[in-house]
mmCIF file of C-alpha atoms in Angstrom:
data_model
loop_
_atom_site.group_PDB
_atom_site.id
_atom_site.type_symbol
_atom_site.label_atom_id
_atom_site.label_comp_id
_atom_site.label_asym_id
_atom_site.label_seq_id
_atom_site.Cartn_x
_atom_site.Cartn_y
_atom_site.Cartn_z
ATOM 1 C CA UNK A 1 -12.087 55.425 45.490
ATOM 2 C CA UNK A 2 -8.644 55.406 47.104
ATOM 3 C CA UNK A 3 -9.253 52.015 48.681
ATOM 4 C CA UNK A 4 -10.183 50.329 45.411
ATOM 5 C CA UNK A 5 -7.464 51.786 43.196
ATOM 6 C CA UNK A 6 -4.645 49.543 44.433
ATOM 7 C CA UNK A 7 -6.529 46.285 43.986
ATOM 8 C CA UNK A 8 -7.527 47.315 40.478
ATOM 9 C CA UNK A 9 -3.941 48.168 39.573
ATOM 10 C CA UNK A 10 -2.854 44.804 41.019
ATOM 11 C CA UNK A 11 -5.445 42.941 38.988
ATOM 12 C CA UNK A 12 -4.377 44.720 35.807
ATOM 13 C CA UNK A 13 -0.731 43.872 36.446
ATOM 14 C CA UNK A 14 -1.638 40.258 37.150
ATOM 15 C CA UNK A 15 -3.564 40.059 33.891
ATOM 16 C CA UNK A 16 -0.582 41.417 31.954
ATOM 17 C CA UNK A 17 1.739 38.951 33.666
ATOM 18 C CA UNK A 18 -0.533 36.037 32.850
ATOM 19 C CA UNK A 19 -0.717 37.162 29.229
ATOM 20 C CA UNK A 20 3.068 37.325 29.032
ATOM 21 C CA UNK A 21 3.415 33.858 30.542
ATOM 22 C CA UNK A 22 0.817 32.463 28.171
ATOM 23 C CA UNK A 23 2.561 34.090 25.224
ATOM 24 C CA UNK A 24 5.888 32.636 26.252
ATOM 25 C CA UNK A 25 4.306 29.171 26.565
ATOM 26 C CA UNK A 26 2.979 29.151 23.026
ATOM 27 C CA UNK A 27 4.049 26.014 21.188
ATOM 28 C CA UNK A 28 6.484 26.699 18.390
ATOM 29 C CA UNK A 29 4.914 25.560 15.135
ATOM 30 C CA UNK A 30 6.861 22.734 13.474
ATOM 31 C CA UNK A 31 8.579 22.378 10.153
ATOM 32 C CA UNK A 32 7.481 19.442 7.932
ATOM 33 C CA UNK A 33 10.168 17.110 9.328
ATOM 34 C CA UNK A 34 9.387 17.709 13.009
ATOM 35 C CA UNK A 35 5.690 17.459 12.260
ATOM 36 C CA UNK A 36 6.037 14.162 10.437
ATOM 37 C CA UNK A 37 8.199 12.629 13.173
ATOM 38 C CA UNK A 38 5.734 13.638 15.886
ATOM 39 C CA UNK A 39 2.799 12.093 14.029
ATOM 40 C CA UNK A 40 4.743 8.914 13.203
ATOM 41 C CA UNK A 41 5.769 8.500 16.835
ATOM 42 C CA UNK A 42 2.166 8.947 17.984
ATOM 43 C CA UNK A 43 2.746 12.099 20.056
ATOM 44 C CA UNK A 44 -0.900 13.162 20.207
ATOM 45 C CA UNK A 45 -0.299 15.842 22.874
ATOM 46 C CA UNK A 46 2.361 17.640 20.854
ATOM 47 C CA UNK A 47 0.300 17.528 17.684
ATOM 48 C CA UNK A 48 -2.779 18.757 19.560
ATOM 49 C CA UNK A 49 -0.765 21.676 20.985
ATOM 50 C CA UNK A 50 0.369 22.647 17.491
ATOM 51 C CA UNK A 51 -3.206 22.524 16.231
ATOM 52 C CA UNK A 52 -4.277 24.665 19.176
ATOM 53 C CA UNK A 53 -1.705 27.267 18.137
ATOM 54 C CA UNK A 54 -3.058 27.457 14.606
ATOM 55 C CA UNK A 55 -1.330 24.689 12.661
ATOM 56 C CA UNK A 56 -3.526 23.871 9.643
ATOM 57 C CA UNK A 57 -5.207 20.457 10.064
ATOM 58 C CA UNK A 58 -4.039 19.474 6.566
ATOM 59 C CA UNK A 59 -0.419 20.506 7.183
ATOM 60 C CA UNK A 60 1.850 18.421 4.936
ATOM 61 C CA UNK A 61 4.871 16.575 6.316
ATOM 62 C CA UNK A 62 8.123 15.931 4.504
ATOM 63 C CA UNK A 63 6.936 12.518 3.358
ATOM 64 C CA UNK A 64 3.700 10.571 2.833
ATOM 65 C CA UNK A 65 1.439 13.620 3.044
ATOM 66 C CA UNK A 66 -0.824 15.190 5.654
ATOM 67 C CA UNK A 67 -0.914 14.252 9.297
ATOM 68 C CA UNK A 68 -4.074 12.238 8.706
ATOM 69 C CA UNK A 69 -2.315 10.252 5.972
ATOM 70 C CA UNK A 70 0.647 9.531 8.235
ATOM 71 C CA UNK A 71 -1.674 8.477 11.067
ATOM 72 C CA UNK A 72 -3.459 6.134 8.642
ATOM 73 C CA UNK A 73 -0.087 4.698 7.564
ATOM 74 C CA UNK A 74 0.693 4.015 11.221
ATOM 75 C CA UNK A 75 -2.816 2.731 11.977
ATOM 76 C CA UNK A 76 -3.170 5.297 14.774
ATOM 77 C CA UNK A 77 -6.916 5.771 15.126
ATOM 78 C CA UNK A 78 -6.780 8.348 17.995
ATOM 79 C CA UNK A 79 -4.394 10.483 15.925
ATOM 80 C CA UNK A 80 -6.681 10.201 12.898
ATOM 81 C CA UNK A 81 -9.644 11.188 15.062
ATOM 82 C CA UNK A 82 -7.772 14.279 16.275
ATOM 83 C CA UNK A 83 -7.050 15.501 12.748
ATOM 84 C CA UNK A 84 -10.579 14.848 11.491
ATOM 85 C CA UNK A 85 -12.073 16.581 14.551
ATOM 86 C CA UNK A 86 -9.928 19.631 13.782
ATOM 87 C CA UNK A 87 -11.136 19.773 10.194
ATOM 88 C CA UNK A 88 -8.676 17.659 8.187
ATOM 89 C CA UNK A 89 -10.009 16.537 4.801
ATOM 90 C CA UNK A 90 -10.462 12.772 4.927
ATOM 91 C CA UNK A 91 -10.303 12.455 1.130
ATOM 92 C CA UNK A 92 -7.460 14.857 0.451
ATOM 93 C CA UNK A 93 -4.820 13.514 -1.954
ATOM 94 C CA UNK A 94 -1.061 13.884 -1.735
ATOM 95 C CA UNK A 95 1.248 14.776 -4.621
ATOM 96 C CA UNK A 96 0.990 11.186 -5.898
ATOM 97 C CA UNK A 97 -2.796 11.117 -5.806
ATOM 98 C CA UNK A 98 -2.973 8.928 -2.688
ATOM 99 C CA UNK A 99 -5.498 9.192 0.129
ATOM 100 C CA UNK A 100 -5.462 8.232 3.810
ATOM 101 C CA UNK A 101 -7.618 5.143 3.178
ATOM 102 C CA UNK A 102 -5.093 3.852 0.668
ATOM 103 C CA UNK A 103 -2.285 4.099 3.211
ATOM 104 C CA UNK A 104 -4.271 2.249 5.871
ATOM 105 C CA UNK A 105 -5.082 -0.459 3.320
ATOM 106 C CA UNK A 106 -1.465 -0.686 2.122
ATOM 107 C CA UNK A 107 -0.323 -1.352 5.686
ATOM 108 C CA UNK A 108 -3.170 -3.745 6.470
ATOM 109 C CA UNK A 109 -4.589 -1.693 9.340
ATOM 110 C CA UNK A 110 -8.135 -3.066 9.291
ATOM 111 C CA UNK A 111 -9.382 -0.987 12.238
ATOM 112 C CA UNK A 112 -8.063 2.181 10.593
ATOM 113 C CA UNK A 113 -9.676 1.192 7.288
ATOM 114 C CA UNK A 114 -13.049 0.732 8.956
ATOM 115 C CA UNK A 115 -12.731 3.957 10.956
ATOM 116 C CA UNK A 116 -11.955 5.977 7.852
ATOM 117 C CA UNK A 117 -14.880 4.440 5.974
ATOM 118 C CA UNK A 118 -17.186 5.177 8.912
ATOM 119 C CA UNK A 119 -16.101 8.818 8.749
ATOM 120 C CA UNK A 120 -16.631 9.395 5.041
ATOM 121 C CA UNK A 121 -13.554 8.058 3.276
ATOM 122 C CA UNK A 122 -14.091 7.510 -0.440
ATOM 123 C CA UNK A 123 -13.914 3.763 -1.119
ATOM 124 C CA UNK A 124 -14.177 3.941 -4.934
ATOM 125 C CA UNK A 125 -12.587 6.579 -7.115
ATOM 126 C CA UNK A 126 -13.751 8.059 -10.381
ATOM 127 C CA UNK A 127 -12.019 7.083 -13.592
ATOM 128 C CA UNK A 128 -8.654 5.373 -13.951
ATOM 129 C CA UNK A 129 -7.071 5.749 -10.522
ATOM 130 C CA UNK A 130 -5.435 3.555 -7.921
ATOM 131 C CA UNK A 131 -7.838 2.527 -5.179
ATOM 132 C CA UNK A 132 -7.523 1.330 -1.609
ATOM 133 C CA UNK A 133 -8.392 -2.187 -2.787
ATOM 134 C CA UNK A 134 -5.501 -2.122 -5.272
ATOM 135 C CA UNK A 135 -3.172 -1.230 -2.405
ATOM 136 C CA UNK A 136 -4.507 -3.850 0.014
ATOM 137 C CA UNK A 137 -4.333 -6.613 -2.602
ATOM 138 C CA UNK A 138 -0.894 -5.620 -3.845
ATOM 139 C CA UNK A 139 0.469 -5.769 -0.284
ATOM 140 C CA UNK A 140 -1.194 -9.128 0.341
ATOM 141 C CA UNK A 141 -3.533 -8.038 3.137
ATOM 142 C CA UNK A 142 -6.494 -10.383 2.826
ATOM 143 C CA UNK A 143 -8.375 -9.078 5.884
ATOM 144 C CA UNK A 144 -8.098 -5.480 4.715
ATOM 145 C CA UNK A 145 -9.179 -6.543 1.216
ATOM 146 C CA UNK A 146 -12.244 -8.310 2.620
ATOM 147 C CA UNK A 147 -13.100 -5.306 4.784
ATOM 148 C CA UNK A 148 -13.012 -3.027 1.754
ATOM 149 C CA UNK A 149 -15.022 -5.408 -0.419
ATOM 150 C CA UNK A 150 -17.630 -5.802 2.331
ATOM 151 C CA UNK A 151 -18.098 -2.025 2.272
ATOM 152 C CA UNK A 152 -18.572 -1.869 -1.499
ATOM 153 C CA UNK A 153 -15.090 -1.654 -3.026
ATOM 154 C CA UNK A 154 -15.170 -2.206 -6.789
ATOM 155 C CA UNK A 155 -13.344 -5.499 -7.428
ATOM 156 C CA UNK A 156 -12.841 -4.505 -11.072
ATOM 157 C CA UNK A 157 -11.445 -1.044 -10.333
ATOM 158 C CA UNK A 158 -8.976 0.173 -12.959
ATOM 159 C CA UNK A 159 -5.723 1.867 -11.979
ATOM 160 C CA UNK A 160 -4.024 4.665 -13.879
ATOM 161 C CA UNK A 161 -2.567 2.064 -16.272
ATOM 162 C CA UNK A 162 -5.773 0.042 -16.443
ATOM 163 C CA UNK A 163 -4.725 -2.756 -14.087
ATOM 164 C CA UNK A 164 -7.199 -4.408 -11.726
ATOM 165 C CA UNK A 165 -6.846 -5.721 -8.164
ATOM 166 C CA UNK A 166 -6.859 -9.248 -9.598
ATOM 167 C CA UNK A 167 -3.828 -8.359 -11.697
ATOM 168 C CA UNK A 168 -2.104 -7.088 -8.538
ATOM 169 C CA UNK A 169 -2.761 -10.429 -6.832
ATOM 170 C CA UNK A 170 -1.393 -12.306 -9.848
ATOM 171 C CA UNK A 171 1.689 -10.120 -10.052
ATOM 172 C CA UNK A 172 2.589 -10.548 -6.385
ATOM 173 C CA UNK A 173 1.554 -14.190 -6.053
ATOM 174 C CA UNK A 174 -1.277 -13.742 -3.541
ATOM 175 C CA UNK A 175 -3.196 -16.886 -4.419
ATOM 176 C CA UNK A 176 -5.833 -16.704 -1.662
ATOM 177 C CA UNK A 177 -6.758 -13.140 -2.574
ATOM 178 C CA UNK A 178 -6.847 -13.994 -6.271
ATOM 179 C CA UNK A 179 -9.240 -16.877 -5.499
ATOM 180 C CA UNK A 180 -11.379 -14.552 -3.385
ATOM 181 C CA UNK A 181 -11.671 -12.023 -6.208
ATOM 182 C CA UNK A 182 -12.434 -14.658 -8.841
ATOM 183 C CA UNK A 183 -15.084 -16.281 -6.653
ATOM 184 C CA UNK A 184 -16.698 -12.862 -6.237
ATOM 185 C CA UNK A 185 -16.894 -12.463 -10.008
ATOM 186 C CA UNK A 186 -13.820 -10.410 -10.841
ATOM 187 C CA UNK A 187 -13.349 -10.029 -14.574
ATOM 188 C CA UNK A 188 -10.364 -12.172 -15.593
ATOM 189 C CA UNK A 189 -10.287 -10.814 -19.139
ATOM 190 C CA UNK A 190 -9.443 -7.168 -18.380
ATOM 191 C CA UNK A 191 -6.275 -5.951 -20.103
ATOM 192 C CA UNK A 192 -4.196 -2.962 -19.078
ATOM 193 C CA UNK A 193 -2.526 -0.355 -21.254
ATOM 194 C CA UNK A 194 0.155 -2.880 -22.285
ATOM 195 C CA UNK A 195 -2.425 -5.409 -23.422
ATOM 196 C CA UNK A 196 -1.696 -7.745 -20.513
ATOM 197 C CA UNK A 197 -4.171 -9.476 -18.225
ATOM 198 C CA UNK A 198 -4.029 -11.373 -14.945
ATOM 199 C CA UNK A 199 -3.104 -14.610 -16.732
ATOM 200 C CA UNK A 200 -0.042 -13.044 -18.327
ATOM 201 C CA UNK A 201 1.104 -11.591 -15.023
ATOM 202 C CA UNK A 202 0.605 -14.910 -13.243
ATOM 203 C CA UNK A 203 2.652 -16.828 -15.831
ATOM 204 C CA UNK A 204 5.388 -14.196 -15.940
ATOM 205 C CA UNK A 205 5.790 -14.320 -12.182
ATOM 206 C CA UNK A 206 5.728 -18.118 -11.990
ATOM 207 C CA UNK A 207 2.345 -18.450 -10.354
ATOM 208 C CA UNK A 208 0.836 -21.460 -12.166
ATOM 209 C CA UNK A 209 -1.918 -21.921 -9.568
ATOM 210 C CA UNK A 210 -3.170 -18.387 -10.182
ATOM 211 C CA UNK A 211 -2.769 -18.821 -13.945
ATOM 212 C CA UNK A 212 -5.046 -21.868 -13.785
ATOM 213 C CA UNK A 213 -7.491 -19.874 -11.707
ATOM 214 C CA UNK A 214 -7.791 -16.963 -14.128
ATOM 215 C CA UNK A 215 -7.332 -18.730 -17.467
ATOM 216 C CA UNK A 216 -9.052 -21.571 -19.287
ATOM 217 C CA UNK A 217 -7.476 -25.053 -19.227
ATOM 218 C CA UNK A 218 -6.705 -24.699 -22.932
ATOM 219 C CA UNK A 219 -4.906 -21.403 -22.468
ATOM 220 C CA UNK A 220 -2.912 -22.735 -19.547
ATOM 221 C CA UNK A 221 -1.907 -25.871 -21.455
ATOM 222 C CA UNK A 222 -0.667 -23.774 -24.365
ATOM 223 C CA UNK A 223 1.191 -21.380 -22.092
ATOM 224 C CA UNK A 224 2.821 -24.181 -20.117
ATOM 225 C CA UNK A 225 4.631 -25.357 -23.240
ATOM 226 C CA UNK A 226 6.610 -22.088 -23.389
ATOM 227 C CA UNK A 227 6.526 -20.328 -19.992
ATOM 228 C CA UNK A 228 9.642 -18.359 -20.882
ATOM 229 C CA UNK A 229 7.680 -16.455 -23.525
ATOM 230 C CA UNK A 230 6.014 -14.359 -20.818
ATOM 231 C CA UNK A 231 9.240 -12.554 -19.950
ATOM 232 C CA UNK A 232 11.183 -11.899 -16.775
ATOM 233 C CA UNK A 233 9.328 -11.749 -13.445
ATOM 234 C CA UNK A 234 8.407 -8.287 -12.211
ATOM 235 C CA UNK A 235 7.405 -9.156 -8.662
ATOM 236 C CA UNK A 236 8.158 -6.443 -6.135
ATOM 237 C CA UNK A 237 11.039 -6.607 -3.703
ATOM 238 C CA UNK A 238 10.484 -5.241 -0.232
ATOM 239 C CA UNK A 239 13.013 -2.687 0.954
ATOM 240 C CA UNK A 240 15.208 -3.939 3.812
ATOM 241 C CA UNK A 241 13.972 -2.922 7.248
ATOM 242 C CA UNK A 242 17.407 -1.417 7.915
ATOM 243 C CA UNK A 243 16.819 1.134 5.164
ATOM 244 C CA UNK A 244 13.550 2.239 6.750
ATOM 245 C CA UNK A 245 15.274 2.461 10.138
ATOM 246 C CA UNK A 246 18.027 4.626 8.651
ATOM 247 C CA UNK A 247 15.502 6.986 7.108
ATOM 248 C CA UNK A 248 13.763 7.399 10.455
ATOM 249 C CA UNK A 249 17.064 7.966 12.287
ATOM 250 C CA UNK A 250 18.171 10.567 9.744
ATOM 251 C CA UNK A 251 14.888 12.466 9.898
ATOM 252 C CA UNK A 252 14.945 12.593 13.691
ATOM 253 C CA UNK A 253 18.593 13.686 13.647
ATOM 254 C CA UNK A 254 17.852 16.365 11.050
ATOM 255 C CA UNK A 255 14.992 17.755 13.126
ATOM 256 C CA UNK A 256 17.348 17.987 16.117
ATOM 257 C CA UNK A 257 20.244 19.489 14.151
ATOM 258 C CA UNK A 258 22.565 16.506 14.606
ATOM 259 C CA UNK A 259 22.558 14.867 11.181
ATOM 260 C CA UNK A 260 26.063 13.511 10.523
ATOM 261 C CA UNK A 261 27.918 12.578 7.325
ATOM 262 C CA UNK A 262 28.249 9.047 8.712
ATOM 263 C CA UNK A 263 24.466 8.670 8.802
ATOM 264 C CA UNK A 264 24.193 9.902 5.236
ATOM 265 C CA UNK A 265 26.913 7.506 4.054
ATOM 266 C CA UNK A 266 25.227 4.552 5.778
ATOM 267 C CA UNK A 267 21.972 5.447 4.062
ATOM 268 C CA UNK A 268 23.605 5.762 0.631
ATOM 269 C CA UNK A 269 25.344 2.403 1.100
ATOM 270 C CA UNK A 270 22.020 0.749 1.928
ATOM 271 C CA UNK A 271 20.417 2.304 -1.162
ATOM 272 C CA UNK A 272 23.263 1.076 -3.376
ATOM 273 C CA UNK A 273 22.847 -2.428 -2.011
ATOM 274 C CA UNK A 274 19.111 -2.326 -2.682
ATOM 275 C CA UNK A 275 19.702 -1.192 -6.264
ATOM 276 C CA UNK A 276 22.011 -4.080 -7.093
ATOM 277 C CA UNK A 277 20.420 -6.246 -9.801
ATOM 278 C CA UNK A 278 18.876 -9.463 -8.502
ATOM 279 C CA UNK A 279 20.453 -12.763 -9.528
ATOM 280 C CA UNK A 280 19.484 -13.972 -12.969
ATOM 281 C CA UNK A 281 16.575 -16.332 -13.307
ATOM 282 C CA UNK A 282 18.929 -19.113 -14.371
ATOM 283 C CA UNK A 283 20.766 -18.741 -11.076
ATOM 284 C CA UNK A 284 17.574 -19.135 -9.058
ATOM 285 C CA UNK A 285 17.470 -22.896 -9.040
ATOM 286 C CA UNK A 286 14.402 -23.017 -6.835
ATOM 287 C CA UNK A 287 12.513 -20.728 -9.215
ATOM 288 C CA UNK A 288 13.170 -22.634 -12.447
ATOM 289 C CA UNK A 289 10.587 -25.255 -13.431
ATOM 290 C CA UNK A 290 12.105 -28.744 -13.327
ATOM 291 C CA UNK A 291 9.297 -30.672 -14.992
ATOM 292 C CA UNK A 292 6.528 -29.826 -17.443
ATOM 293 C CA UNK A 293 3.873 -32.546 -17.237
ATOM 294 C CA UNK A 294 1.258 -32.652 -20.012
ATOM 295 C CA UNK A 295 -1.585 -35.169 -20.005
ATOM 296 C CA UNK A 296 -4.159 -35.763 -22.724
ATOM 297 C CA UNK A 297 -7.185 -38.028 -23.032
ATOM 298 C CA UNK A 298 -7.738 -40.092 -26.184
ATOM 299 C CA UNK A 299 -10.949 -39.238 -27.977
ATOM 300 C CA UNK A 300 -11.347 -35.981 -26.094
ATOM 301 C CA UNK A 301 -9.703 -33.238 -28.156
ATOM 302 C CA UNK A 302 -8.947 -30.075 -26.260
ATOM 303 C CA UNK A 303 -8.881 -31.862 -22.910
ATOM 304 C CA UNK A 304 -5.306 -31.416 -21.855
ATOM 305 C CA UNK A 305 -3.772 -30.979 -18.445
ATOM 306 C CA UNK A 306 -0.424 -29.197 -18.151
ATOM 307 C CA UNK A 307 1.386 -28.768 -14.864
ATOM 308 C CA UNK A 308 4.626 -26.954 -14.073
ATOM 309 C CA UNK A 309 6.676 -28.604 -11.312
ATOM 310 C CA UNK A 310 9.377 -26.586 -9.589
ATOM 311 C CA UNK A 311 10.557 -29.659 -7.694
ATOM 312 C CA UNK A 312 11.848 -32.448 -9.961
ATOM 313 C CA UNK A 313 10.384 -35.095 -7.699
ATOM 314 C CA UNK A 314 6.984 -33.505 -7.321
ATOM 315 C CA UNK A 315 4.822 -35.046 -10.049
ATOM 316 C CA UNK A 316 1.712 -35.566 -7.980
ATOM 317 C CA UNK A 317 -1.685 -36.185 -9.360
ATOM 318 C CA UNK A 318 -3.242 -32.789 -8.978
ATOM 319 C CA UNK A 319 -6.941 -32.234 -9.351
ATOM 320 C CA UNK A 320 -8.421 -31.419 -12.718
ATOM 321 C CA UNK A 321 -7.967 -27.829 -13.881
ATOM 322 C CA UNK A 322 -10.932 -25.773 -12.714
ATOM 323 C CA UNK A 323 -13.579 -24.786 -15.173
ATOM 324 C CA UNK A 324 -13.237 -21.310 -16.583
ATOM 325 C CA UNK A 325 -14.353 -18.924 -13.820
ATOM 326 C CA UNK A 326 -17.516 -16.892 -14.268
ATOM 327 C CA UNK A 327 -16.832 -13.661 -16.086
ATOM 328 C CA UNK A 328 -17.985 -10.393 -14.607
ATOM 329 C CA UNK A 329 -18.487 -7.123 -16.391
ATOM 330 C CA UNK A 330 -16.321 -4.061 -16.277
ATOM 331 C CA UNK A 331 -18.216 -1.113 -14.826
ATOM 332 C CA UNK A 332 -18.387 2.010 -16.971
ATOM 333 C CA UNK A 333 -15.297 4.170 -16.621
ATOM 334 C CA UNK A 334 -15.822 7.901 -16.218
ATOM 335 C CA UNK A 335 -13.127 9.658 -18.234
#
């Protein structure tokens, strides 16, 4: 008994020492800013250590949403896989009702879109809600749009204000995507809460090619006589990359306790510059139609061809206006 007592006491002391070392090595759980920065920067090891120490898999960062949402925004499939493996909800919504799939689509990360769909992401949403296809089309990502459609995305999905993906394409001037949607049978007659359809949005944003695509020749000819009646363009303006860089720098500095007034002033100056009103439409010489060409055929009433030319010298003989595209049907909306 005397011979074995010392080794047992030594083993007990060693166990206590190891426990103390392990306790001291525990990763300090992050605040939302530190968490978001780590996920954005792709630090899988740090995030995994936090999850090991009990960080909830759906922990919400200071912007975008959960870690899975941020990983989808960045197109980081290994990071997404880590969160899903630890129990993150793949269809969780943030405070704005957005899901991880929508962020991957918005950024055009096709591999991330497919991975999320393979792991149970909801491709269509119930009722009037923004969908991943809305986001992909709005941002002009044709490959992501095709990937979503191939997996069953509703091409006539209605957003919270009743707008469709086709209307997003018309608004932002994405002609190839608009043609894709029309060829697949997208309903060109859908109107949103303001009573506007894809044709109105195309004309307002000076997209005559899309207007021809989604409207009848007769409607286009009538609209071409008074394009100004559709109002001022509402096309989106991308934020300067410098503004995004400043936000990232400020967040990192804040997490490290070195945020300076100079950083804040630089950010506010960039925001003020972004908020300056754009030049008037009259000042945008390249945006103002120079020529309205209308052709008619004798003995064929209703057969008119109207073309807006934004270059005074460009009066080419374009092909005949396409026939009215096939009309689809709006799926039932669950309210």
